[in-house]
Short mmCIF file of C-alpha atoms in Angstrom, two decimals:
data_model
loop_
_atom_site.label_atom_id
_atom_site.label_comp_id
_atom_site.label_asym_id
_atom_site.label_seq_id
_atom_site.Cartn_x
_atom_site.Cartn_y
_atom_site.Cartn_z
CA LEU C 38 0.00 0.00 0.00
CA GLU C 39 1.12 3.57 -0.72
CA SER C 40 1.63 6.12 2.05
CA ASN C 41 -1.54 7.95 0.99
CA SER C 42 -3.69 4.81 0.89
CA THR C 43 -7.13 4.92 2.46
CA VAL C 44 -8.99 2.51 4.70
CA ALA C 45 -10.94 1.45 1.59
CA ASP C 46 -7.66 0.51 -0.11
CA LEU C 47 -6.66 -1.55 2.92
CA LYS C 48 -10.00 -3.37 2.84
CA VAL C 49 -9.49 -4.21 -0.84
CA ALA C 50 -6.06 -5.63 -0.05
CA LEU C 51 -7.42 -7.64 2.88
CA ALA C 52 -10.26 -8.97 0.72
CA LYS C 53 -7.71 -10.39 -1.72
CA VAL C 54 -5.54 -11.96 0.98
CA LEU C 55 -8.19 -13.13 3.44
CA ARG C 56 -11.04 -13.61 0.96
CA VAL C 57 -13.34 -11.60 3.19
CA PRO C 58 -15.63 -9.19 1.26
CA ARG C 59 -15.20 -5.51 2.11
CA ARG C 60 -18.76 -5.25 3.43
CA GLN C 61 -17.94 -7.88 6.07
CA GLN C 62 -14.83 -6.08 7.28
CA ARG C 63 -14.72 -3.76 10.27
CA LEU C 64 -11.41 -2.03 10.99
CA ILE C 65 -10.95 -0.39 14.36
CA SER C 66 -8.23 1.99 15.56
CA GLY C 67 -8.14 2.30 19.34
CA SER C 68 -11.85 2.25 20.20
CA SER C 69 -13.14 3.93 17.03
CA PRO C 70 -14.29 2.23 13.81
CA LEU C 71 -12.52 3.52 10.70
CA GLU C 72 -14.33 5.06 7.74
CA ASP C 73 -13.39 4.09 4.18
CA CYS C 74 -12.35 7.65 3.28
CA GLN C 75 -9.78 7.97 6.09
CA ARG C 76 -6.10 7.94 5.08
CA LEU C 77 -3.90 5.44 6.87
CA GLU C 78 -1.12 7.98 7.35
CA GLU C 79 -3.49 10.16 9.38
CA LEU C 80 -4.33 7.49 11.96
CA GLY C 81 -3.01 8.34 15.40
CA GLU C 82 -2.90 4.70 16.48
CA PRO C 83 -0.62 2.57 14.24
CA ARG C 84 -2.32 -0.70 15.22
CA VAL C 85 -5.58 -1.56 13.49
CA THR C 86 -7.92 -4.32 14.69
CA PHE C 87 -9.65 -6.45 12.06
CA VAL C 88 -13.14 -7.77 12.78
CA ARG C 89 -15.15 -9.98 10.44
CA ILE C 90 -18.88 -9.33 10.47
CA THR C 91 -21.33 -12.01 9.35
CA TYR C 92 -24.70 -10.78 8.08
CA SER C 93 -27.91 -12.58 7.23
CA ALA C 94 -29.17 -12.39 3.64
CA ALA C 95 -32.00 -10.09 4.76
CA THR C 96 -29.58 -7.73 6.51
CA LEU C 97 -27.36 -7.56 3.43
CA GLU C 98 -30.38 -6.75 1.31
CA TRP C 99 -31.46 -3.91 3.59
CA MET C 100 -27.90 -2.58 3.83
CA ALA C 101 -27.76 -2.41 0.04
CA LEU C 102 -31.11 -0.58 -0.06
CA VAL C 103 -30.30 2.08 2.54
CA ARG C 104 -26.82 2.53 1.09
CA ARG C 105 -28.48 3.50 -2.17
CA LYS C 106 -31.14 5.67 -0.50
CA SER C 107 -31.24 6.24 3.25
CA ALA C 108 -34.96 7.10 3.18
CA PHE C 109 -35.78 3.43 2.65
CA LEU C 110 -35.10 3.06 6.37
CA SER C 111 -38.12 5.23 7.22
CA ASN C 112 -40.58 2.56 6.06
CA ALA C 113 -38.55 -0.48 7.09
CA PRO C 114 -39.94 -3.03 9.58
CA LEU C 115 -39.14 -2.47 13.25
CA GLU C 116 -36.53 -5.24 13.35
CA VAL C 117 -34.67 -3.56 10.49
CA ARG C 118 -34.76 -0.15 12.16
CA ASN C 119 -33.39 -1.89 15.23
CA ASP C 120 -30.42 -3.40 13.37
CA HIS C 121 -27.07 -1.73 14.16
CA GLU C 122 -25.49 -2.37 10.79
CA VAL C 123 -28.47 -1.30 8.71
CA VAL C 124 -28.87 1.99 10.58
CA LEU C 125 -25.13 2.72 10.52
CA THR C 126 -25.07 2.00 6.80
CA ALA C 127 -27.97 4.40 6.22
CA MET C 128 -26.06 7.06 8.16
CA GLN C 129 -22.92 6.79 6.02
CA HIS C 130 -24.16 9.50 3.67
CA ASP C 131 -27.03 10.87 5.74
CA ARG C 132 -26.38 11.19 9.46
CA ASP C 133 -29.98 12.32 10.00
CA ALA C 134 -31.13 8.82 9.04
CA ILE C 135 -30.78 8.10 12.75
CA CYS C 136 -34.19 9.77 13.11
CA TRP C 137 -35.71 6.61 11.62
CA ALA C 138 -33.93 4.25 14.02
CA ALA C 139 -36.03 2.30 16.50
CA GLU C 140 -36.18 3.69 20.04
CA GLN C 141 -34.67 0.50 21.45
CA ILE C 142 -31.47 0.87 19.45
CA LEU C 143 -31.06 4.48 20.55
CA ASN C 144 -30.87 3.19 24.12
CA ASP C 145 -28.15 0.68 23.24
CA ARG C 146 -24.77 1.92 24.48
CA ASP C 147 -22.69 0.06 21.91
CA PHE C 148 -24.76 1.55 19.11
CA ALA C 149 -24.60 5.02 20.65
CA PHE C 150 -20.81 4.84 20.92
CA ALA C 151 -20.46 3.67 17.31
CA VAL C 152 -22.66 6.52 16.11
CA ALA C 153 -20.87 9.15 18.19
CA ALA C 154 -17.46 8.03 16.96
CA ARG C 155 -18.57 8.33 13.32
CA HIS C 156 -20.98 11.27 13.43
CA GLY C 157 -20.32 13.62 16.33
CA GLN C 158 -23.31 15.85 15.58
CA ALA C 159 -25.63 12.85 15.88
CA LEU C 160 -25.16 13.19 19.66
CA GLN C 161 -28.19 15.49 19.53
CA HIS C 162 -30.34 12.40 18.83
CA LEU C 163 -28.68 10.25 21.50
CA THR C 164 -30.48 11.93 24.38
CA SER C 165 -30.01 8.98 26.74
CA TRP C 166 -26.23 9.27 26.41
CA GLN C 167 -25.56 13.01 26.48
CA GLY C 168 -24.34 12.62 30.03
CA ASP C 169 -22.08 9.66 29.31
CA PRO C 170 -18.44 10.91 29.34
CA SER C 171 -17.07 8.23 27.00
CA ILE C 172 -19.75 8.72 24.38
CA VAL C 173 -19.53 12.51 24.49
CA LEU C 174 -15.74 12.36 24.20
CA ALA C 175 -16.09 10.06 21.18
CA ALA C 176 -18.47 12.58 19.63
CA VAL C 177 -16.28 15.64 20.20
CA SER C 178 -13.23 13.78 18.92
CA GLN C 179 -15.07 13.44 15.61
CA ASP C 180 -16.74 16.87 15.70
CA PRO C 181 -15.80 19.36 18.46
CA SER C 182 -19.09 21.24 18.03
CA ALA C 183 -20.90 18.18 19.44
CA ILE C 184 -20.03 19.50 22.92
CA GLU C 185 -23.11 21.69 22.48
CA PHE C 186 -25.26 18.59 23.02
CA ALA C 187 -23.49 17.37 26.14
CA SER C 188 -25.51 17.43 29.34
CA GLN C 189 -25.14 20.42 31.65
CA SER C 190 -23.86 18.13 34.39
CA LEU C 191 -20.89 17.18 32.18
CA VAL C 192 -20.19 20.68 30.89
CA SER C 193 -20.08 21.96 34.46
CA GLN C 194 -17.15 19.64 35.27
CA GLN C 195 -13.81 21.27 34.54
CA ASP C 196 -11.92 17.96 34.48
CA PHE C 197 -14.28 16.64 31.82
CA LEU C 198 -13.94 19.80 29.74
CA ILE C 199 -10.16 19.48 29.86
CA ASP C 200 -10.47 15.90 28.59
CA ALA C 201 -12.80 17.08 25.82
CA ILE C 202 -10.41 19.89 24.86
CA GLN C 203 -7.46 17.52 24.72
CA CYS C 204 -9.18 14.84 22.62
CA SER C 205 -10.38 17.51 20.16
CA LYS C 206 -6.93 19.12 19.84
CA GLY C 207 -8.17 22.22 21.58
CA HIS C 208 -11.15 22.96 19.35
CA VAL C 209 -13.87 22.20 21.90
CA LEU C 210 -12.94 25.45 23.65
CA GLN C 211 -14.34 27.41 20.69
CA HIS C 212 -17.78 25.89 21.25
CA LEU C 213 -18.09 26.67 24.95
CA SER C 214 -19.84 29.71 26.36
CA PRO C 215 -17.78 32.94 26.57
CA GLU C 216 -17.78 32.71 30.36
CA VAL C 217 -16.39 29.18 30.35
CA GLN C 218 -13.78 30.09 27.73
CA GLU C 219 -12.35 32.60 30.21
CA GLU C 220 -11.33 29.83 32.62
CA VAL C 221 -7.54 29.85 32.69
CA ALA C 222 -7.22 26.07 33.17
CA LEU C 223 -9.23 25.46 30.01
CA GLN C 224 -7.24 28.02 28.05
CA LYS C 225 -3.99 26.38 29.10
CA ALA C 226 -5.29 22.95 28.14
CA ALA C 227 -6.30 24.18 24.69
CA VAL C 228 -3.04 25.98 23.96
CA SER C 229 -0.91 23.13 25.30
CA CYS C 230 -2.33 20.70 22.73
CA ASN C 231 -2.79 23.21 19.90
CA TRP C 232 -0.83 26.46 19.99
CA LEU C 233 -3.04 27.84 17.20
CA MET C 234 -5.77 28.17 19.82
CA LEU C 235 -3.80 31.11 21.18
CA GLU C 236 -4.90 33.08 18.11
CA HIS C 237 -8.54 32.24 18.82
CA LEU C 238 -8.17 33.37 22.41
CA ALA C 239 -6.41 36.56 21.33
CA GLN C 240 -9.34 37.49 19.12
CA LYS C 241 -11.82 36.90 21.92
CA MET C 242 -9.66 38.40 24.68
CA PRO C 243 -6.99 40.81 23.34
CA ASP C 244 -5.19 40.91 26.70
CA ILE C 245 -4.46 37.19 26.56
CA ARG C 246 -1.08 37.78 24.86
CA ASP C 247 0.21 39.90 27.72
#
């Protein structure tokens, strides 16, 4: 594989060697599933875990349908709207397809974590998990603006906010209230992991450079 190869390229290579179709491959870096468009050189964790997924014929059929048009999920039977893989497939090109997911699956922690790690903004639909530190951190790692959907009890904890700032390379700070952004500990955390955040702080608070 070339240095600029993507996860999709890796799956193609694995399919040839292992004879496992791409659709049955799940590649995980750390605790987050990898998307086909991600470049291997950009992965922070050099080790990738390979998982083979076995689907029923019916599941494969529904995955193909919602991959082509996510709206098919809206009229699918309850058991289909409660299927992790079908819903995640529908969300690949339309994160709002989660609105058609069954209520039961929205209360499933494994599903919620998988969604948050892939589509940070989808945290707004995962109301049962907006106070779960791990799931919120997964969401802000993918999209720092997802911090806006975290529960007030989490946002009021400075230690948690520091963790969120660090896992988002400082960017979560930009999405906090002006009052919270003035907290020195949070400013230091943001600048320590991304010195470019100093420019953001300077624009908000000109005296910060002094």
